[in-house]
PDB file of C-alpha atoms in Angstrom:
ATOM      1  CA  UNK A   1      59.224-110.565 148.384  1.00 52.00           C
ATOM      2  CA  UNK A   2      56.417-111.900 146.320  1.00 72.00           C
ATOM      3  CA  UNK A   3      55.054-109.004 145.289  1.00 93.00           C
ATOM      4  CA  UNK A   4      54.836-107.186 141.909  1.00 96.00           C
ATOM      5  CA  UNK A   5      58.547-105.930 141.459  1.00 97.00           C
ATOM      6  CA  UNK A   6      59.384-102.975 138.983  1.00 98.00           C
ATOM      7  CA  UNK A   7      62.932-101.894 137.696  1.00 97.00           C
ATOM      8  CA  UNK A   8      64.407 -99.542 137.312  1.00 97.00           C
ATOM      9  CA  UNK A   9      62.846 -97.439 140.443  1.00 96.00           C
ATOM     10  CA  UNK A  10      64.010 -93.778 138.997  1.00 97.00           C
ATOM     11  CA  UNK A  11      65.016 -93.260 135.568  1.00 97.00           C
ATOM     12  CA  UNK A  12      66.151 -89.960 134.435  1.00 98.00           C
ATOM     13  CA  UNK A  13      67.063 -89.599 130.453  1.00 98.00           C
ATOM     14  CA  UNK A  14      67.306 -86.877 128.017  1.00 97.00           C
ATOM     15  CA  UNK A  15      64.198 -85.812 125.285  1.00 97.00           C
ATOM     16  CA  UNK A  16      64.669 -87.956 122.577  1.00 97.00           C
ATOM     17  CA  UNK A  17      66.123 -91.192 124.457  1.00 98.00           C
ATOM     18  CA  UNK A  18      64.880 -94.384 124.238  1.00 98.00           C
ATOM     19  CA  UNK A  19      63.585 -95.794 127.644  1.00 98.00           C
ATOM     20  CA  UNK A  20      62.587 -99.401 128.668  1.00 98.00           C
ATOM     21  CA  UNK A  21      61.086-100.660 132.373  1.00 97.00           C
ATOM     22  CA  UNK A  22      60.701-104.160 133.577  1.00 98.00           C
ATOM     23  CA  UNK A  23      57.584-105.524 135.112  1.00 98.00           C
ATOM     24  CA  UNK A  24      57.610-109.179 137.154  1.00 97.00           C
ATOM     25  CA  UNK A  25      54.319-110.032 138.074  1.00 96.00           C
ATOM     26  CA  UNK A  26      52.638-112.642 141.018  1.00 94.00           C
ATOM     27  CA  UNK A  27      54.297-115.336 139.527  1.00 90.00           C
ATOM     28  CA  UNK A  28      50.302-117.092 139.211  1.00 85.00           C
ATOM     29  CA  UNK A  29      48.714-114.323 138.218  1.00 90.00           C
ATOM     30  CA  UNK A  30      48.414-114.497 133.860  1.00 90.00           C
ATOM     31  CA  UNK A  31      46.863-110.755 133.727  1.00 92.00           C
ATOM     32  CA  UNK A  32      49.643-108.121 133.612  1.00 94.00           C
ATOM     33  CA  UNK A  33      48.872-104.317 133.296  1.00 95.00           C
ATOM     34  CA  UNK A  34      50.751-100.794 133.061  1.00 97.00           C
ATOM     35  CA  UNK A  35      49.545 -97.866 134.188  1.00 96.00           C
ATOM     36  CA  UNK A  36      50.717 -94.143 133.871  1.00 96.00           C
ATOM     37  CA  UNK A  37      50.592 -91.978 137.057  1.00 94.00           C
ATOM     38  CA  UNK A  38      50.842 -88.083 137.430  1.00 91.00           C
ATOM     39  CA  UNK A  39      51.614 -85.905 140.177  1.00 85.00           C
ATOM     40  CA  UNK A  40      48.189 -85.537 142.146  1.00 83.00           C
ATOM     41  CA  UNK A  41      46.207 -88.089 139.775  1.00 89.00           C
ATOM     42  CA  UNK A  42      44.898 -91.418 139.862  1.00 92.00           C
ATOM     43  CA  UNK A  43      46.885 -94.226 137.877  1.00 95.00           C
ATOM     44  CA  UNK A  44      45.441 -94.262 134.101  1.00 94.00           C
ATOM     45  CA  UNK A  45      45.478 -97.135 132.023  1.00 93.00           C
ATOM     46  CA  UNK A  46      48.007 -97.877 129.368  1.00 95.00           C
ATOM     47  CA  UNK A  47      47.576-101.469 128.360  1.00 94.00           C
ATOM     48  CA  UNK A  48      46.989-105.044 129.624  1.00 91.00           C
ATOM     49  CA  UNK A  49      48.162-108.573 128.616  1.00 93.00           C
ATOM     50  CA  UNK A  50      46.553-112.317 129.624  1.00 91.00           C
ATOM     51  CA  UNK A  51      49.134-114.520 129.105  1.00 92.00           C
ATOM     52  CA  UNK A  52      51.859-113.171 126.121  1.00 93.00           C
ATOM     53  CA  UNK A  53      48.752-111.413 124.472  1.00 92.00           C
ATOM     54  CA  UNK A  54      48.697-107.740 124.416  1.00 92.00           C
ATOM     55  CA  UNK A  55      44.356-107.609 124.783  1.00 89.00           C
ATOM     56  CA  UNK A  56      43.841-104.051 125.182  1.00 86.00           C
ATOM     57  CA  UNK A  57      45.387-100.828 124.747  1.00 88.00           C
ATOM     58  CA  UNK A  58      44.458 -97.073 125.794  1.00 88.00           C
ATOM     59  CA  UNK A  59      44.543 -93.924 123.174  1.00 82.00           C
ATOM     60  CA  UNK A  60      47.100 -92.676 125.711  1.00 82.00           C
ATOM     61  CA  UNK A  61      49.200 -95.444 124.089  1.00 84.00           C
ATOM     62  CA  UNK A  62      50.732 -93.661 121.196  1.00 89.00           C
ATOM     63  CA  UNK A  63      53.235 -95.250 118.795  1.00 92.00           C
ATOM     64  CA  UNK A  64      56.137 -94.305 120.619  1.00 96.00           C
ATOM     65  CA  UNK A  65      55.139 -96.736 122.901  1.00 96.00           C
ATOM     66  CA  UNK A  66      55.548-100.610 122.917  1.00 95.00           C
ATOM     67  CA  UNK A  67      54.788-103.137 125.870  1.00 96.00           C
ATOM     68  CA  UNK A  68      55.525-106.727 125.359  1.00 96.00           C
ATOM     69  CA  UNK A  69      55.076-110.006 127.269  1.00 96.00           C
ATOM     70  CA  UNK A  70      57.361-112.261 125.350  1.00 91.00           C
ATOM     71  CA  UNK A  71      56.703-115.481 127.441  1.00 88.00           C
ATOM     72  CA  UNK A  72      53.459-114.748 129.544  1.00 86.00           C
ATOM     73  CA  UNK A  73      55.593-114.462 132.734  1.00 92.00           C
ATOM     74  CA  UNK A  74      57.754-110.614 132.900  1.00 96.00           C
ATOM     75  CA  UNK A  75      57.071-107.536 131.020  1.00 98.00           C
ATOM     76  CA  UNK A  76      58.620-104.730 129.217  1.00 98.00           C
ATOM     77  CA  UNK A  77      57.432-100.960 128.469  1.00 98.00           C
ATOM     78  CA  UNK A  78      59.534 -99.234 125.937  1.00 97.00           C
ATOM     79  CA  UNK A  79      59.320 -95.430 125.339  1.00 97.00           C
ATOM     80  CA  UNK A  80      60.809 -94.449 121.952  1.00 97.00           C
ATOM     81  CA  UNK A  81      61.852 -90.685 121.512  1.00 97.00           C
ATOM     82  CA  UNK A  82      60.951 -89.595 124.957  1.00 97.00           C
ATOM     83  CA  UNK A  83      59.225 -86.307 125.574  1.00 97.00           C
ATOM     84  CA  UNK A  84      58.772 -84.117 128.648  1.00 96.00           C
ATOM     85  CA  UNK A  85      55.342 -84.698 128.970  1.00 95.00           C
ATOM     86  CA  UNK A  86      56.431 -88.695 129.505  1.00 96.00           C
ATOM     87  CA  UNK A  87      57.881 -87.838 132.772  1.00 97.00           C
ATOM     88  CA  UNK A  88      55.381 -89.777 135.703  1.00 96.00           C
ATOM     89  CA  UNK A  89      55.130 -92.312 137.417  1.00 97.00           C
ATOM     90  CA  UNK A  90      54.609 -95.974 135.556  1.00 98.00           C
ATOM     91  CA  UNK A  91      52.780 -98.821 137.574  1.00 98.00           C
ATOM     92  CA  UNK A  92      52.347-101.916 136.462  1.00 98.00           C
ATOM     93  CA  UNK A  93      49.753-104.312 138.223  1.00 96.00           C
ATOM     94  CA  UNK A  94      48.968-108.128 137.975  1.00 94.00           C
ATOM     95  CA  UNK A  95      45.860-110.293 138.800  1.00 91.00           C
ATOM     96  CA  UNK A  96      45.063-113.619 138.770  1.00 83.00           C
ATOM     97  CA  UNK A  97      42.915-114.434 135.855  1.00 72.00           C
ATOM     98  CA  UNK A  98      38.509-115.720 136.001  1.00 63.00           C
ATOM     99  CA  UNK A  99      37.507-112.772 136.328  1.00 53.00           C
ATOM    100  CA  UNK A 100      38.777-111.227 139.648  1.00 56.00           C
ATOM    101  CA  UNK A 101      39.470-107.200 139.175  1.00 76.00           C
ATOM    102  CA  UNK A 102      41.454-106.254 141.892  1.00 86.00           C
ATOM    103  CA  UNK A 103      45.036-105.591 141.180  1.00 91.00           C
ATOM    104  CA  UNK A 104      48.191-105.685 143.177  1.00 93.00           C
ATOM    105  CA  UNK A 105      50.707-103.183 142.019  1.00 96.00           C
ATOM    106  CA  UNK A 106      54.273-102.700 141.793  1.00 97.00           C
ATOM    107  CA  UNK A 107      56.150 -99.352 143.491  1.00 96.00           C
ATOM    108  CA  UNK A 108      56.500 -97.996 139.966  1.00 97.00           C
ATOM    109  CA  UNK A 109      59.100 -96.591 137.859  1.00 97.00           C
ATOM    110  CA  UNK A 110      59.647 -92.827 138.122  1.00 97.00           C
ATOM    111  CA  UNK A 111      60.408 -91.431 134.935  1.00 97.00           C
ATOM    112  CA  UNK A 112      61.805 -88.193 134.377  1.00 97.00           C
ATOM    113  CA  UNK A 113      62.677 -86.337 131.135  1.00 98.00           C
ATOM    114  CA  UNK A 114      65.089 -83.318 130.521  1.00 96.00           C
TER     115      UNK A 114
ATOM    116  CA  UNK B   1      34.092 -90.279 128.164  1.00 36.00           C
ATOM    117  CA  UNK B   2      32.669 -91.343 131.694  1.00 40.00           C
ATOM    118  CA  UNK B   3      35.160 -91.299 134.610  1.00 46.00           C
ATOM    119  CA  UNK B   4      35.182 -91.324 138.610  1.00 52.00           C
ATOM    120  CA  UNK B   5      35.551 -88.329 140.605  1.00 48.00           C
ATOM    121  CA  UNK B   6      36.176 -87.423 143.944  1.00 43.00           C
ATOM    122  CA  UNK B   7      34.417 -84.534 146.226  1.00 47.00           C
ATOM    123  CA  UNK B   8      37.400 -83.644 148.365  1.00 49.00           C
ATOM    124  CA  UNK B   9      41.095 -83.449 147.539  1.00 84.00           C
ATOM    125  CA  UNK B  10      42.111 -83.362 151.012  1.00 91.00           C
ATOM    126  CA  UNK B  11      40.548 -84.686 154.421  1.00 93.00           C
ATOM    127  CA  UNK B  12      42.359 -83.429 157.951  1.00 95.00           C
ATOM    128  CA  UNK B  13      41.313 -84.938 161.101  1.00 96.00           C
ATOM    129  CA  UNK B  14      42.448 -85.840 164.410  1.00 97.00           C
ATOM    130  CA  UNK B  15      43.559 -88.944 165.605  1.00 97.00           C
ATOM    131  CA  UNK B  16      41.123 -91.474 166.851  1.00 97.00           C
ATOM    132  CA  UNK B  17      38.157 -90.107 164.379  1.00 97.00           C
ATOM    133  CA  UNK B  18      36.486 -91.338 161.958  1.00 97.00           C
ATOM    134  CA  UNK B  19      36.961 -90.478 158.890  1.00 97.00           C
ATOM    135  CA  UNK B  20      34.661 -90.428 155.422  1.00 96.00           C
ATOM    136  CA  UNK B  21      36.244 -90.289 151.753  1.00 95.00           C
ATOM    137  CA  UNK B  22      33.645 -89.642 149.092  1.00 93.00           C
ATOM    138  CA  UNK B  23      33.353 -90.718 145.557  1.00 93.00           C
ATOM    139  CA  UNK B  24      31.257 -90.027 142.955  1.00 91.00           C
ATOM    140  CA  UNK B  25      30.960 -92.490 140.050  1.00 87.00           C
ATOM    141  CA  UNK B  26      28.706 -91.369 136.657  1.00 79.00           C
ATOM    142  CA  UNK B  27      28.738 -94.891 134.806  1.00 86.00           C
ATOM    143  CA  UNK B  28      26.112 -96.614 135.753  1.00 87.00           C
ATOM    144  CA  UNK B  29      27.214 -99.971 134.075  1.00 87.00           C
ATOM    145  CA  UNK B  30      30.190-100.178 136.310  1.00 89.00           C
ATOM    146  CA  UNK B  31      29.245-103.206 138.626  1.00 89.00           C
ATOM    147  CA  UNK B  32      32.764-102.918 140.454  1.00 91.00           C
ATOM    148  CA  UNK B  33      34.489-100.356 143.074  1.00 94.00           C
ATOM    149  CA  UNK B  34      37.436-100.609 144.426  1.00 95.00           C
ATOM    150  CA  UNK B  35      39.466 -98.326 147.365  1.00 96.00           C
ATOM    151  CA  UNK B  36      42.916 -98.263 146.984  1.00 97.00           C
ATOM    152  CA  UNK B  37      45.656 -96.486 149.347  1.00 97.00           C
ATOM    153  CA  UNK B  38      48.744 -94.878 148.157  1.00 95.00           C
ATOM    154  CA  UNK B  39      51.596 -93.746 150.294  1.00 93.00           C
ATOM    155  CA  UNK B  40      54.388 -92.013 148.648  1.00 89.00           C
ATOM    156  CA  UNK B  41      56.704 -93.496 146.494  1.00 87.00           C
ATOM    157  CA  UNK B  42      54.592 -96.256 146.642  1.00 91.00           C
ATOM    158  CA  UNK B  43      52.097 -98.058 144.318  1.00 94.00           C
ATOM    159  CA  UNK B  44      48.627 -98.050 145.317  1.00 96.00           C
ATOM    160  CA  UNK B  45      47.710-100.816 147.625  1.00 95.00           C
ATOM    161  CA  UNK B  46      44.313-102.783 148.122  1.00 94.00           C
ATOM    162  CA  UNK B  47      42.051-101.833 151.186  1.00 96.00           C
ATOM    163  CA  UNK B  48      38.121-102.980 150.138  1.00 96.00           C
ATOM    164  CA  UNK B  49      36.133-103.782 147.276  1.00 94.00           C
ATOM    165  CA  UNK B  50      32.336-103.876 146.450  1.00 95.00           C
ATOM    166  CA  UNK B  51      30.478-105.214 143.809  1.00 93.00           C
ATOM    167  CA  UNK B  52      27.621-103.711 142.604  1.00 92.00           C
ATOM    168  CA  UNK B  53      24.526-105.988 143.924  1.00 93.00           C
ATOM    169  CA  UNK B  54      26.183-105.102 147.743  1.00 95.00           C
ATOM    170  CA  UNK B  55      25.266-101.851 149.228  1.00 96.00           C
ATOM    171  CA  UNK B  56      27.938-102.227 152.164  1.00 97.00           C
ATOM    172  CA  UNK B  57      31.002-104.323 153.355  1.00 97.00           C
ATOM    173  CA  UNK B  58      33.383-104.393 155.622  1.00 97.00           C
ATOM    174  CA  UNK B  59      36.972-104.753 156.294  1.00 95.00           C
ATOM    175  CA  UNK B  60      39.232-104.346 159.618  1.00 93.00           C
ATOM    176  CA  UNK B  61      38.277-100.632 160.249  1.00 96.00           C
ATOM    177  CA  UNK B  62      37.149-100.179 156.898  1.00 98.00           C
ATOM    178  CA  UNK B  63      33.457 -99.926 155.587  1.00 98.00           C
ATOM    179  CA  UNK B  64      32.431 -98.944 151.898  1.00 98.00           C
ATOM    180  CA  UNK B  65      29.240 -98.040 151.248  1.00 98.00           C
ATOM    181  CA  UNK B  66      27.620 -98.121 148.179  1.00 97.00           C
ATOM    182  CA  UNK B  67      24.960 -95.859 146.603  1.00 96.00           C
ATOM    183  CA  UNK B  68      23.413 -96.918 143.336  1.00 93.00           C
ATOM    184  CA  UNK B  69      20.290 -94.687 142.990  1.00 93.00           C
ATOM    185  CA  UNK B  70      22.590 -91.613 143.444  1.00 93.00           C
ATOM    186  CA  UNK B  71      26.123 -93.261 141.841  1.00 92.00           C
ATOM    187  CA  UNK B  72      28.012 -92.614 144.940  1.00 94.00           C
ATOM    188  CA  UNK B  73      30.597 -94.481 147.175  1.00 95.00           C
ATOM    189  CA  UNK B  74      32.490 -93.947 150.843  1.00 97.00           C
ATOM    190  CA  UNK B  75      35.465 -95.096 152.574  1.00 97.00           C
ATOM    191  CA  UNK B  76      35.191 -94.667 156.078  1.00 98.00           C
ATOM    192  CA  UNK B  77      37.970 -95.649 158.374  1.00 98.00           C
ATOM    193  CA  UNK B  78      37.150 -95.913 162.147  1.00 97.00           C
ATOM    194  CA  UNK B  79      39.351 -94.721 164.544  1.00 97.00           C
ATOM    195  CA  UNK B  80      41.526 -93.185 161.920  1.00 97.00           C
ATOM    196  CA  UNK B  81      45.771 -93.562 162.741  1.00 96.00           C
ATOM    197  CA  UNK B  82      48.685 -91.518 161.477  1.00 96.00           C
ATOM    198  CA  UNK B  83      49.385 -94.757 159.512  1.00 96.00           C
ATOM    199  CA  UNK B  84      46.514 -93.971 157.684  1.00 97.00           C
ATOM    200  CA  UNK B  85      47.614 -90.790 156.060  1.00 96.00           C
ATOM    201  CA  UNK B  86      47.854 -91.383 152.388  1.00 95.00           C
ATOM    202  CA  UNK B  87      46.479 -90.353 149.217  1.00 95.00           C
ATOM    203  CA  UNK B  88      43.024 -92.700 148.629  1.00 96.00           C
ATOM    204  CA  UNK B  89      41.652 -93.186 145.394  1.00 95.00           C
ATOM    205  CA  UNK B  90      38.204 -95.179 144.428  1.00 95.00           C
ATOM    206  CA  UNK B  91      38.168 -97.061 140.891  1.00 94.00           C
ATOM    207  CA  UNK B  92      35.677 -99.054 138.916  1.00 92.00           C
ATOM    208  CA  UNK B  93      35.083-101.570 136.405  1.00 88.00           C
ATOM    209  CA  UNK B  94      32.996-100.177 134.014  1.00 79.00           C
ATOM    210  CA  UNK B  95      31.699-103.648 133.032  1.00 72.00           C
ATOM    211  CA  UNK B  96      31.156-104.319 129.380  1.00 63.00           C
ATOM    212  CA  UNK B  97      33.375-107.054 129.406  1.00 67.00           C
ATOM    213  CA  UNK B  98      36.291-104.550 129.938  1.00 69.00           C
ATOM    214  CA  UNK B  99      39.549-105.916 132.722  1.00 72.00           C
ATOM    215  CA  UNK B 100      40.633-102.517 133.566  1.00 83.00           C
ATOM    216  CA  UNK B 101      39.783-100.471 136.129  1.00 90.00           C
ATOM    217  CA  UNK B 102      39.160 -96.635 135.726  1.00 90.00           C
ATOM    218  CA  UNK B 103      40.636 -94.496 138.569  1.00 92.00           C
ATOM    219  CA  UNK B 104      39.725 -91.029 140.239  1.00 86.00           C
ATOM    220  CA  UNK B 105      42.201 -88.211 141.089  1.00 80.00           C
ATOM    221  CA  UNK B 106      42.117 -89.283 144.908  1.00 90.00           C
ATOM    222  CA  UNK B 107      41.756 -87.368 148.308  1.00 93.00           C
ATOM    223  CA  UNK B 108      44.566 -86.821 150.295  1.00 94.00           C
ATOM    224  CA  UNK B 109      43.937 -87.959 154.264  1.00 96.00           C
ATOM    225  CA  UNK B 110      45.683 -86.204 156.872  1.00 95.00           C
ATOM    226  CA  UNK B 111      46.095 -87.456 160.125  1.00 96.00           C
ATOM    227  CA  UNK B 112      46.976 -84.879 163.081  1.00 93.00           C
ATOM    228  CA  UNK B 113      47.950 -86.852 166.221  1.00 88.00           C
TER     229      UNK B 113
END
């Protein structure tokens, strides 16, 4: 499968746990993006990355959370001190860079918090 | 700030009809749309695009129409299949130099066979 892969799949933790999801993009595609998703809404954006650089983030990104792109290839979203209101769905997409828009995305990560 | 909606959160019709999904957009710098089917447990998955100096295209069974005097944009899928039940969602690019797209909350097709 060539296609944007996410891990884990589910994820349940306690409030207050520290949480961290894996993103492997299109192996050519240099833009990388995470998006939260909940129940009976459309995907909203997080954050996005060309290459290792982190080039924009949302106000829904608050400072409990932390994406990285160490080498420009996989990606990492870390949730510090979860919180119920955490729990959805997180997508993360890729695209091949010059300007092309359209996104291919992963199956997600389900998050749930207790 | 600015964001897409849709008109209907849930379409039901018959197998073998067409069916229309509506979107409204309200920022009229966005010179991208997008129409993107999600099945669940799934991530949303690519079915047309547009760009803003096109007022229609087409796909295999797919057409999106695009309405810039009235900010408005359609999905219609002929000769609709239960495969097509799904949750649909339009997005844009709001231009501006900005990479992400902007989603609505989506409209829920039901196929009846």
């Amino acid at each position: 499968d060539t296609g944007v892969s996410q891990n884990p799949r589910h994820k349940i933790t306690k409030r207050g746990q520290n949480v961290t999801f894996r993103c492997d993009p299109i192996s050519e595609h240099n833009r990388l993006y995470w998006y939260r998703q909940t129940l009976g809404q459309g995907p909203e954006f997080l954050t996005y990355f060309q290459n290792e650089a982190q080039l924009e983030k949302s106000r829904l990104l608050s400072d409990r959370f932390s994406a990285e792109r160490p080498k420009g290839s996989f990606s990492t979203l870390e949730i510090q001190r979860t919180e119920q209101g955490d729990s959805a769905m997180y997508l993360c997409a890729s695209t091949e860079d010059g300007g092309r828009e359209k996104l291919f995305f992963g199956s997600g990560t389900q998050l749930s918090v207790l | 700030g600015e964001s897409v909606g849709l008109h209907l959160p849930t379409l039901s019709v018959q197998e073998g009809d067409n069916s229309i999904i509506n979107c409204a957009y309200s920022n009229s710098a966005s010179d991208y749309f997008i129409w993107y089917k999600q099945e669940s447990g799934k991530g949303p998955q690519f079915i047309i695009d547009i760009r803003s100096n096109m007022d229609k295209r087409q796909g295999q069974r797919v057409t999106v129409l695009l309405n810039k005097t009235v900010k408005h944009l359609s999905l219609q899928i002929a000769a609709t299949q239960p495969g097509d039940s799904a949750v649909y969602f339009c997005a844009e690019n709001e231009g501006a130099g900005r990479r992400a797209l902007t989603f609505g909350s989506g409209t829920r097709l039901q196929v009846q066979p």
